Tab-separated table of C-alpha atoms in Angstrom:
chain	number	residue	atom	x	y	z
X	738	UNK	CA	195.841	43.551	-47.290
X	739	UNK	CA	198.022	45.606	-49.633
X	740	UNK	CA	196.876	48.695	-51.532
X	741	UNK	CA	196.747	46.777	-54.829
X	742	UNK	CA	194.603	44.019	-53.288
X	743	UNK	CA	192.211	46.559	-51.742
X	744	UNK	CA	191.848	48.334	-55.064
X	745	UNK	CA	191.124	45.054	-56.859
X	746	UNK	CA	188.528	44.094	-54.239
X	747	UNK	CA	186.824	47.472	-54.599
X	748	UNK	CA	186.783	47.157	-58.380
X	749	UNK	CA	185.270	43.655	-58.176
X	750	UNK	CA	182.623	44.847	-55.722
X	751	UNK	CA	181.783	47.862	-57.903
X	752	UNK	CA	181.550	45.744	-61.042
X	753	UNK	CA	179.329	43.198	-59.319
X	754	UNK	CA	177.062	45.923	-57.921
X	755	UNK	CA	176.545	47.201	-61.449
X	756	UNK	CA	175.692	43.735	-62.818
X	757	UNK	CA	171.993	43.189	-63.592
X	758	UNK	CA	170.284	39.785	-63.472
X	759	UNK	CA	170.690	39.464	-67.231
X	760	UNK	CA	173.896	40.636	-68.870
X	761	UNK	CA	174.059	42.252	-72.286
X	762	UNK	CA	175.094	38.842	-73.677
X	763	UNK	CA	171.711	37.440	-72.653
X	764	UNK	CA	173.221	35.279	-69.909
X	765	UNK	CA	171.669	35.180	-66.464
X	766	UNK	CA	174.047	36.625	-63.878
X	767	UNK	CA	174.294	34.990	-60.465
X	768	UNK	CA	175.929	37.098	-57.738
X	769	UNK	CA	177.756	34.412	-55.789
X	770	UNK	CA	179.793	36.023	-53.005
X	771	UNK	CA	183.512	36.053	-52.354
X	772	UNK	CA	185.610	34.475	-55.091
X	773	UNK	CA	187.018	31.224	-53.756
X	774	UNK	CA	184.443	30.937	-50.964
X	775	UNK	CA	182.170	27.926	-50.602
X	776	UNK	CA	179.119	29.678	-52.088
X	777	UNK	CA	181.154	30.842	-55.069
X	778	UNK	CA	182.512	27.331	-55.711
X	779	UNK	CA	179.037	25.787	-55.439
X	780	UNK	CA	177.655	28.442	-57.792
X	781	UNK	CA	180.331	27.512	-60.329
X	782	UNK	CA	179.311	23.857	-60.046
X	783	UNK	CA	175.682	24.845	-60.577
X	784	UNK	CA	176.591	26.860	-63.670
X	785	UNK	CA	178.671	24.015	-65.106
X	786	UNK	CA	175.915	21.446	-64.564
X	787	UNK	CA	173.206	23.621	-66.109
X	788	UNK	CA	175.391	24.536	-69.077
X	789	UNK	CA	175.935	20.826	-69.770
X	790	UNK	CA	172.303	19.799	-69.261
X	791	UNK	CA	170.914	18.100	-72.372
X	792	UNK	CA	167.327	19.357	-71.904
X	793	UNK	CA	167.357	22.382	-69.589
X	794	UNK	CA	170.584	23.932	-70.841
X	795	UNK	CA	170.963	27.310	-69.165
X	796	UNK	CA	174.002	29.568	-69.229
X	797	UNK	CA	174.747	31.339	-65.945
X	798	UNK	CA	177.482	33.893	-65.495
X	799	UNK	CA	178.918	33.739	-61.989
X	800	UNK	CA	179.857	37.141	-60.544
X	801	UNK	CA	182.175	37.544	-57.567
X	802	UNK	CA	180.824	39.984	-54.986
X	803	UNK	CA	181.709	41.405	-51.581
X	804	UNK	CA	179.760	38.607	-49.865
X	805	UNK	CA	176.303	37.263	-49.105
X	806	UNK	CA	175.280	40.107	-46.805
X	807	UNK	CA	176.271	42.600	-49.501
X	808	UNK	CA	174.302	40.565	-52.065
X	809	UNK	CA	171.101	40.873	-50.040
X	810	UNK	CA	171.647	44.546	-49.201
X	811	UNK	CA	172.330	45.401	-52.850
X	812	UNK	CA	169.259	43.456	-53.962
X	813	UNK	CA	167.013	45.350	-51.549
X	814	UNK	CA	168.325	48.622	-52.934
X	815	UNK	CA	168.527	47.865	-56.656
X	816	UNK	CA	166.230	45.121	-57.909
X	817	UNK	CA	166.654	42.893	-60.934
X	818	UNK	CA	169.143	40.627	-59.132
X	819	UNK	CA	169.690	36.873	-58.671
X	820	UNK	CA	172.036	36.073	-55.805
X	821	UNK	CA	173.271	33.700	-53.085
X	822	UNK	CA	172.535	34.638	-49.464
X	823	UNK	CA	171.673	33.321	-46.024
X	824	UNK	CA	168.221	33.844	-44.475
X	825	UNK	CA	169.726	36.197	-41.912
X	826	UNK	CA	171.159	38.447	-44.613
X	827	UNK	CA	167.821	38.424	-46.424
X	828	UNK	CA	165.832	39.237	-43.300
X	829	UNK	CA	168.135	42.125	-42.482
X	830	UNK	CA	167.790	43.481	-46.021
X	831	UNK	CA	164.003	43.136	-45.978
X	832	UNK	CA	163.783	44.862	-42.602
X	833	UNK	CA	165.761	47.803	-43.950
X	834	UNK	CA	163.560	47.887	-47.009
X	835	UNK	CA	160.495	48.652	-44.868
X	836	UNK	CA	161.564	52.285	-44.682
X	837	UNK	CA	161.690	52.606	-48.480
X	838	UNK	CA	158.819	53.984	-50.564
X	839	UNK	CA	156.231	51.420	-51.639
X	840	UNK	CA	157.106	52.042	-55.284
X	841	UNK	CA	160.772	51.136	-54.715
X	842	UNK	CA	161.890	49.069	-57.751
X	843	UNK	CA	163.214	46.128	-55.703
X	844	UNK	CA	159.813	45.503	-54.160
X	845	UNK	CA	161.034	42.566	-52.094
X	846	UNK	CA	163.353	39.591	-52.091
X	847	UNK	CA	162.036	36.162	-53.015
X	848	UNK	CA	163.517	32.659	-52.691
X	849	UNK	CA	164.140	30.261	-55.574
X	850	UNK	CA	165.733	27.096	-54.113
X	851	UNK	CA	168.166	25.944	-51.414
X	852	UNK	CA	171.888	25.425	-51.774
X	853	UNK	CA	173.839	23.024	-49.527
X	854	UNK	CA	173.549	24.287	-45.943
X	855	UNK	CA	176.630	25.029	-43.799
X	856	UNK	CA	176.639	22.443	-41.048
X	857	UNK	CA	178.706	22.883	-37.914
X	858	UNK	CA	181.368	20.169	-37.722
X	859	UNK	CA	183.083	19.701	-34.357
X	860	UNK	CA	185.964	17.393	-35.151
X	861	UNK	CA	188.499	15.678	-32.874
X	862	UNK	CA	191.081	12.966	-33.277
X	863	UNK	CA	189.513	9.555	-32.647
X	864	UNK	CA	192.280	8.713	-30.159
X	865	UNK	CA	191.820	11.932	-28.145
X	866	UNK	CA	189.377	10.438	-25.651
X	867	UNK	CA	186.945	13.273	-26.412
X	868	UNK	CA	183.433	11.881	-26.922
X	869	UNK	CA	181.380	15.060	-26.486
X	870	UNK	CA	181.969	18.807	-26.457
X	871	UNK	CA	182.112	18.916	-22.657
X	872	UNK	CA	185.174	16.641	-22.811
X	873	UNK	CA	187.135	19.498	-24.390
X	874	UNK	CA	187.598	20.925	-20.886
X	875	UNK	CA	191.180	22.028	-20.453
X	876	UNK	CA	192.111	21.050	-24.010
X	877	UNK	CA	193.166	23.175	-26.988
X	878	UNK	CA	190.594	23.456	-29.795
X	879	UNK	CA	190.587	25.477	-33.032
X	880	UNK	CA	187.231	27.276	-32.948
X	881	UNK	CA	187.569	29.315	-36.149
X	882	UNK	CA	188.307	32.868	-37.133
X	883	UNK	CA	187.117	35.508	-34.719
X	884	UNK	CA	183.664	36.779	-35.715
X	885	UNK	CA	183.012	33.913	-38.144
X	886	UNK	CA	179.917	31.699	-38.057
X	887	UNK	CA	182.192	28.878	-36.963
X	888	UNK	CA	183.627	30.754	-33.980
X	889	UNK	CA	180.278	32.234	-32.917
X	890	UNK	CA	178.402	28.920	-32.916
X	891	UNK	CA	181.310	27.068	-31.295
X	892	UNK	CA	181.290	29.593	-28.436
X	893	UNK	CA	177.514	29.241	-28.105
X	894	UNK	CA	177.703	25.449	-28.018
X	895	UNK	CA	180.536	25.385	-25.463
X	896	UNK	CA	178.604	27.781	-23.230
X	897	UNK	CA	175.662	25.382	-23.266
X	898	UNK	CA	177.606	22.187	-22.526
X	899	UNK	CA	179.476	23.819	-19.609
X	900	UNK	CA	182.857	22.039	-19.631
X	901	UNK	CA	184.348	21.478	-16.182
X	902	UNK	CA	187.351	23.629	-17.134
X	903	UNK	CA	187.850	26.330	-19.764
X	904	UNK	CA	188.486	25.166	-23.315
X	905	UNK	CA	191.635	26.731	-24.767
X	906	UNK	CA	190.077	27.958	-28.002
X	907	UNK	CA	192.341	29.019	-30.829
X	908	UNK	CA	190.717	31.675	-32.965
X	909	UNK	CA	192.521	31.291	-36.263
X	910	UNK	CA	194.458	28.383	-37.710
X	911	UNK	CA	194.677	29.507	-41.324
X	912	UNK	CA	192.862	27.873	-44.238
X	913	UNK	CA	191.397	24.384	-44.160
X	914	UNK	CA	190.881	21.799	-41.427
X	915	UNK	CA	193.482	21.987	-38.636
X	916	UNK	CA	194.761	19.441	-36.145
X	917	UNK	CA	197.797	19.827	-33.959
X	918	UNK	CA	197.924	23.621	-34.260
X	919	UNK	CA	199.419	24.769	-30.948
X	920	UNK	CA	198.599	21.322	-29.577
X	921	UNK	CA	194.936	21.391	-30.638
X	922	UNK	CA	193.193	18.031	-30.600
X	923	UNK	CA	190.345	19.196	-32.787
X	924	UNK	CA	188.729	21.988	-34.742
X	925	UNK	CA	185.376	23.410	-35.788
X	926	UNK	CA	184.272	23.983	-39.335
X	927	UNK	CA	181.056	25.394	-40.794
X	928	UNK	CA	180.627	23.843	-44.223
X	929	UNK	CA	178.349	21.839	-46.461
X	930	UNK	CA	179.035	18.135	-46.147
X	931	UNK	CA	180.983	16.169	-47.118
X	932	UNK	CA	183.511	19.025	-46.933
X	933	UNK	CA	186.340	18.070	-49.357
X	934	UNK	CA	189.236	19.088	-47.103
X	935	UNK	CA	187.766	17.256	-44.137
X	936	UNK	CA	187.070	14.188	-46.290
X	937	UNK	CA	190.725	14.149	-47.360
X	938	UNK	CA	191.821	14.463	-43.725
X	939	UNK	CA	189.548	11.569	-42.701
X	940	UNK	CA	191.177	9.405	-45.359
X	941	UNK	CA	194.518	9.664	-43.554
X	942	UNK	CA	193.575	10.351	-39.907
X	943	UNK	CA	191.017	8.654	-37.663
X	944	UNK	CA	188.485	11.291	-36.631
X	945	UNK	CA	185.348	11.672	-34.559
X	946	UNK	CA	182.457	14.092	-35.104
X	947	UNK	CA	180.928	15.388	-31.889
X	948	UNK	CA	177.165	15.644	-31.466
X	949	UNK	CA	175.105	18.140	-29.522
X	950	UNK	CA	172.378	16.841	-27.174
X	951	UNK	CA	168.851	17.558	-28.371
X	952	UNK	CA	168.247	20.049	-25.545
X	953	UNK	CA	171.309	22.080	-26.564
X	954	UNK	CA	170.277	22.054	-30.204
X	955	UNK	CA	166.862	23.387	-29.169
X	956	UNK	CA	168.564	26.101	-27.111
X	957	UNK	CA	170.784	27.136	-30.034
X	958	UNK	CA	167.808	27.308	-32.388
X	959	UNK	CA	165.883	29.411	-29.879
X	960	UNK	CA	168.819	31.809	-29.552
X	961	UNK	CA	169.391	32.144	-33.310
X	962	UNK	CA	166.357	31.855	-35.574
X	963	UNK	CA	168.612	31.626	-38.639
X	964	UNK	CA	169.890	28.178	-37.638
X	965	UNK	CA	168.290	24.795	-38.334
X	966	UNK	CA	168.906	21.369	-36.835
X	967	UNK	CA	170.856	18.993	-39.051
X	968	UNK	CA	172.176	15.446	-39.014
X	969	UNK	CA	175.530	14.625	-40.613
X	970	UNK	CA	174.933	10.959	-41.453
X	971	UNK	CA	177.291	8.203	-40.401
X	972	UNK	CA	179.865	7.309	-43.068
X	973	UNK	CA	179.750	10.815	-44.553
X	974	UNK	CA	183.455	10.789	-43.673
X	975	UNK	CA	185.656	7.700	-43.644
X	976	UNK	CA	185.728	5.889	-40.325
X	977	UNK	CA	182.893	7.833	-38.682
X	978	UNK	CA	180.216	5.297	-37.792
X	979	UNK	CA	177.625	7.377	-35.941
X	980	UNK	CA	175.315	10.192	-36.994
X	981	UNK	CA	176.348	13.627	-35.716
X	982	UNK	CA	173.560	15.869	-34.425
X	983	UNK	CA	174.406	19.494	-35.099
X	984	UNK	CA	173.108	22.858	-36.319
X	985	UNK	CA	173.473	24.476	-39.716
X	986	UNK	CA	173.151	27.819	-41.445
X	987	UNK	CA	170.794	27.661	-44.443
X	988	UNK	CA	171.961	29.080	-47.766
X	989	UNK	CA	169.788	29.691	-50.778
X	990	UNK	CA	169.415	31.229	-54.188
X	991	UNK	CA	167.218	34.330	-54.177
X	992	UNK	CA	165.898	36.866	-56.661
X	993	UNK	CA	164.208	40.219	-56.387
X	994	UNK	CA	160.504	40.189	-57.114
X	995	UNK	CA	160.973	42.092	-60.379
X	996	UNK	CA	163.006	39.264	-61.943
X	997	UNK	CA	160.624	37.836	-64.533
X	998	UNK	CA	158.392	34.880	-63.752
X	999	UNK	CA	159.722	33.058	-66.813
X	1000	UNK	CA	163.370	33.434	-65.771
X	1001	UNK	CA	162.704	32.367	-62.169
X	1002	UNK	CA	160.664	29.373	-63.380
X	1003	UNK	CA	163.307	28.311	-65.876
X	1004	UNK	CA	166.173	28.561	-63.392
X	1005	UNK	CA	164.273	26.712	-60.661
X	1006	UNK	CA	163.198	23.945	-63.040
X	1007	UNK	CA	166.720	23.580	-64.429
X	1008	UNK	CA	168.118	23.163	-60.922
X	1009	UNK	CA	165.753	20.423	-59.797
X	1010	UNK	CA	165.819	18.646	-63.162
X	1011	UNK	CA	169.618	18.463	-62.994
X	1012	UNK	CA	170.129	17.962	-59.277
X	1013	UNK	CA	171.215	14.356	-59.786
X	1014	UNK	CA	173.928	15.500	-62.191
X	1015	UNK	CA	175.087	17.987	-59.553
X	1016	UNK	CA	175.244	15.224	-56.927
X	1017	UNK	CA	177.431	13.115	-59.224
X	1018	UNK	CA	179.805	16.065	-59.594
X	1019	UNK	CA	179.798	16.881	-55.877
X	1020	UNK	CA	177.989	14.838	-53.166
X	1021	UNK	CA	177.334	17.987	-51.127
X	1022	UNK	CA	174.300	18.625	-53.332
X	1023	UNK	CA	172.650	15.396	-52.129
X	1024	UNK	CA	171.681	17.092	-48.845
X	1025	UNK	CA	169.470	19.618	-50.684
X	1026	UNK	CA	165.829	18.572	-50.364
X	1027	UNK	CA	162.447	20.228	-50.940
X	1028	UNK	CA	161.992	20.286	-47.135
X	1029	UNK	CA	164.864	22.787	-46.957
X	1030	UNK	CA	162.794	25.411	-48.777
X	1031	UNK	CA	160.981	26.441	-45.605
X	1032	UNK	CA	164.300	27.474	-43.985
X	1033	UNK	CA	165.104	30.168	-46.546
X	1034	UNK	CA	163.359	32.965	-44.660
X	1035	UNK	CA	161.556	34.562	-47.621
X	1036	UNK	CA	158.440	33.988	-49.671
X	1037	UNK	CA	158.908	32.092	-52.936
X	1038	UNK	CA	159.316	33.976	-56.186
X	1039	UNK	CA	156.165	33.621	-58.259
X	1040	UNK	CA	158.139	31.851	-60.995
X	1041	UNK	CA	159.599	29.354	-58.534
X	1042	UNK	CA	156.170	28.829	-56.981
X	1043	UNK	CA	154.742	28.038	-60.417
X	1044	UNK	CA	157.359	25.331	-60.857
X	1045	UNK	CA	156.758	23.827	-57.411
X	1046	UNK	CA	153.000	23.791	-57.984
X	1047	UNK	CA	153.451	22.084	-61.353
X	1048	UNK	CA	155.949	19.542	-59.997
X	1049	UNK	CA	153.705	18.385	-57.179
X	1050	UNK	CA	156.378	18.784	-54.474
X	1051	UNK	CA	155.097	18.629	-50.922
X	1052	UNK	CA	155.753	22.101	-49.552
X	1053	UNK	CA	155.289	24.003	-46.313
X	1054	UNK	CA	152.357	26.496	-46.134
X	1055	UNK	CA	154.749	29.390	-46.901
X	1056	UNK	CA	155.557	27.804	-50.258
X	1057	UNK	CA	152.046	26.899	-51.400
């Protein structure tokens, strides 16, 4: 990264860190993560849908930040913040907050509602002869950028399935789904489904999604409490006729406890009231369900809880 790019990134991070939940304009500010990332794009869709809502019209300003982990860490240290994060980032921030004085202004991080979860896709060409992850033995496979969720969970899954020969994993194939990179017959991707780039690829190439056996899914969940089991339904992508059993990383919208009850209630209500409009804009939102609330790794904000109680949604004990 050049000096100019680093300076711009630092300026964006500084500006976002100084952004309260409500800007001087009266707009709610949502700290969304890296500009151009999946969370940022989904946050923009959320803002557009709520701004166009006929009844629950709500104007959100989307702020680019250094990422979801930074969002949670900043929230634990500052308060008055609405942000996108993963449960792991929230748990880490809350654990660090235990050493702070009881009167610390943040006072805790609370969940509002889920966003589309990042499901692990293990994709191969349909004509490759690969029917399961173990069949990748001796083949080249794009596992994702080193240190990414995609690469970490791909390595964990391959260790469990024990291929008869080493898989020639390629760490980085650039942006977007990759086939044929250095002879690769498939790739891994961690994304909400249907992932647009993968959907476009499936329109022109016959693909197969690989499933994990139930025992391996259980082992992955036991090893990483941030993951959840997920099914990518058949026909999510053109030509794929079987459900794919996989794991996913939950993602949610959170707020610090000092965000007002009224604001948390209004934002939560606006989301669920306009979820159908979001699904029409982008089918990835269809996978968000009330059942996903229990995976967010934090207690509900009192404003969100008021909405869920009033709506009559069936919730886990944590959310009652």
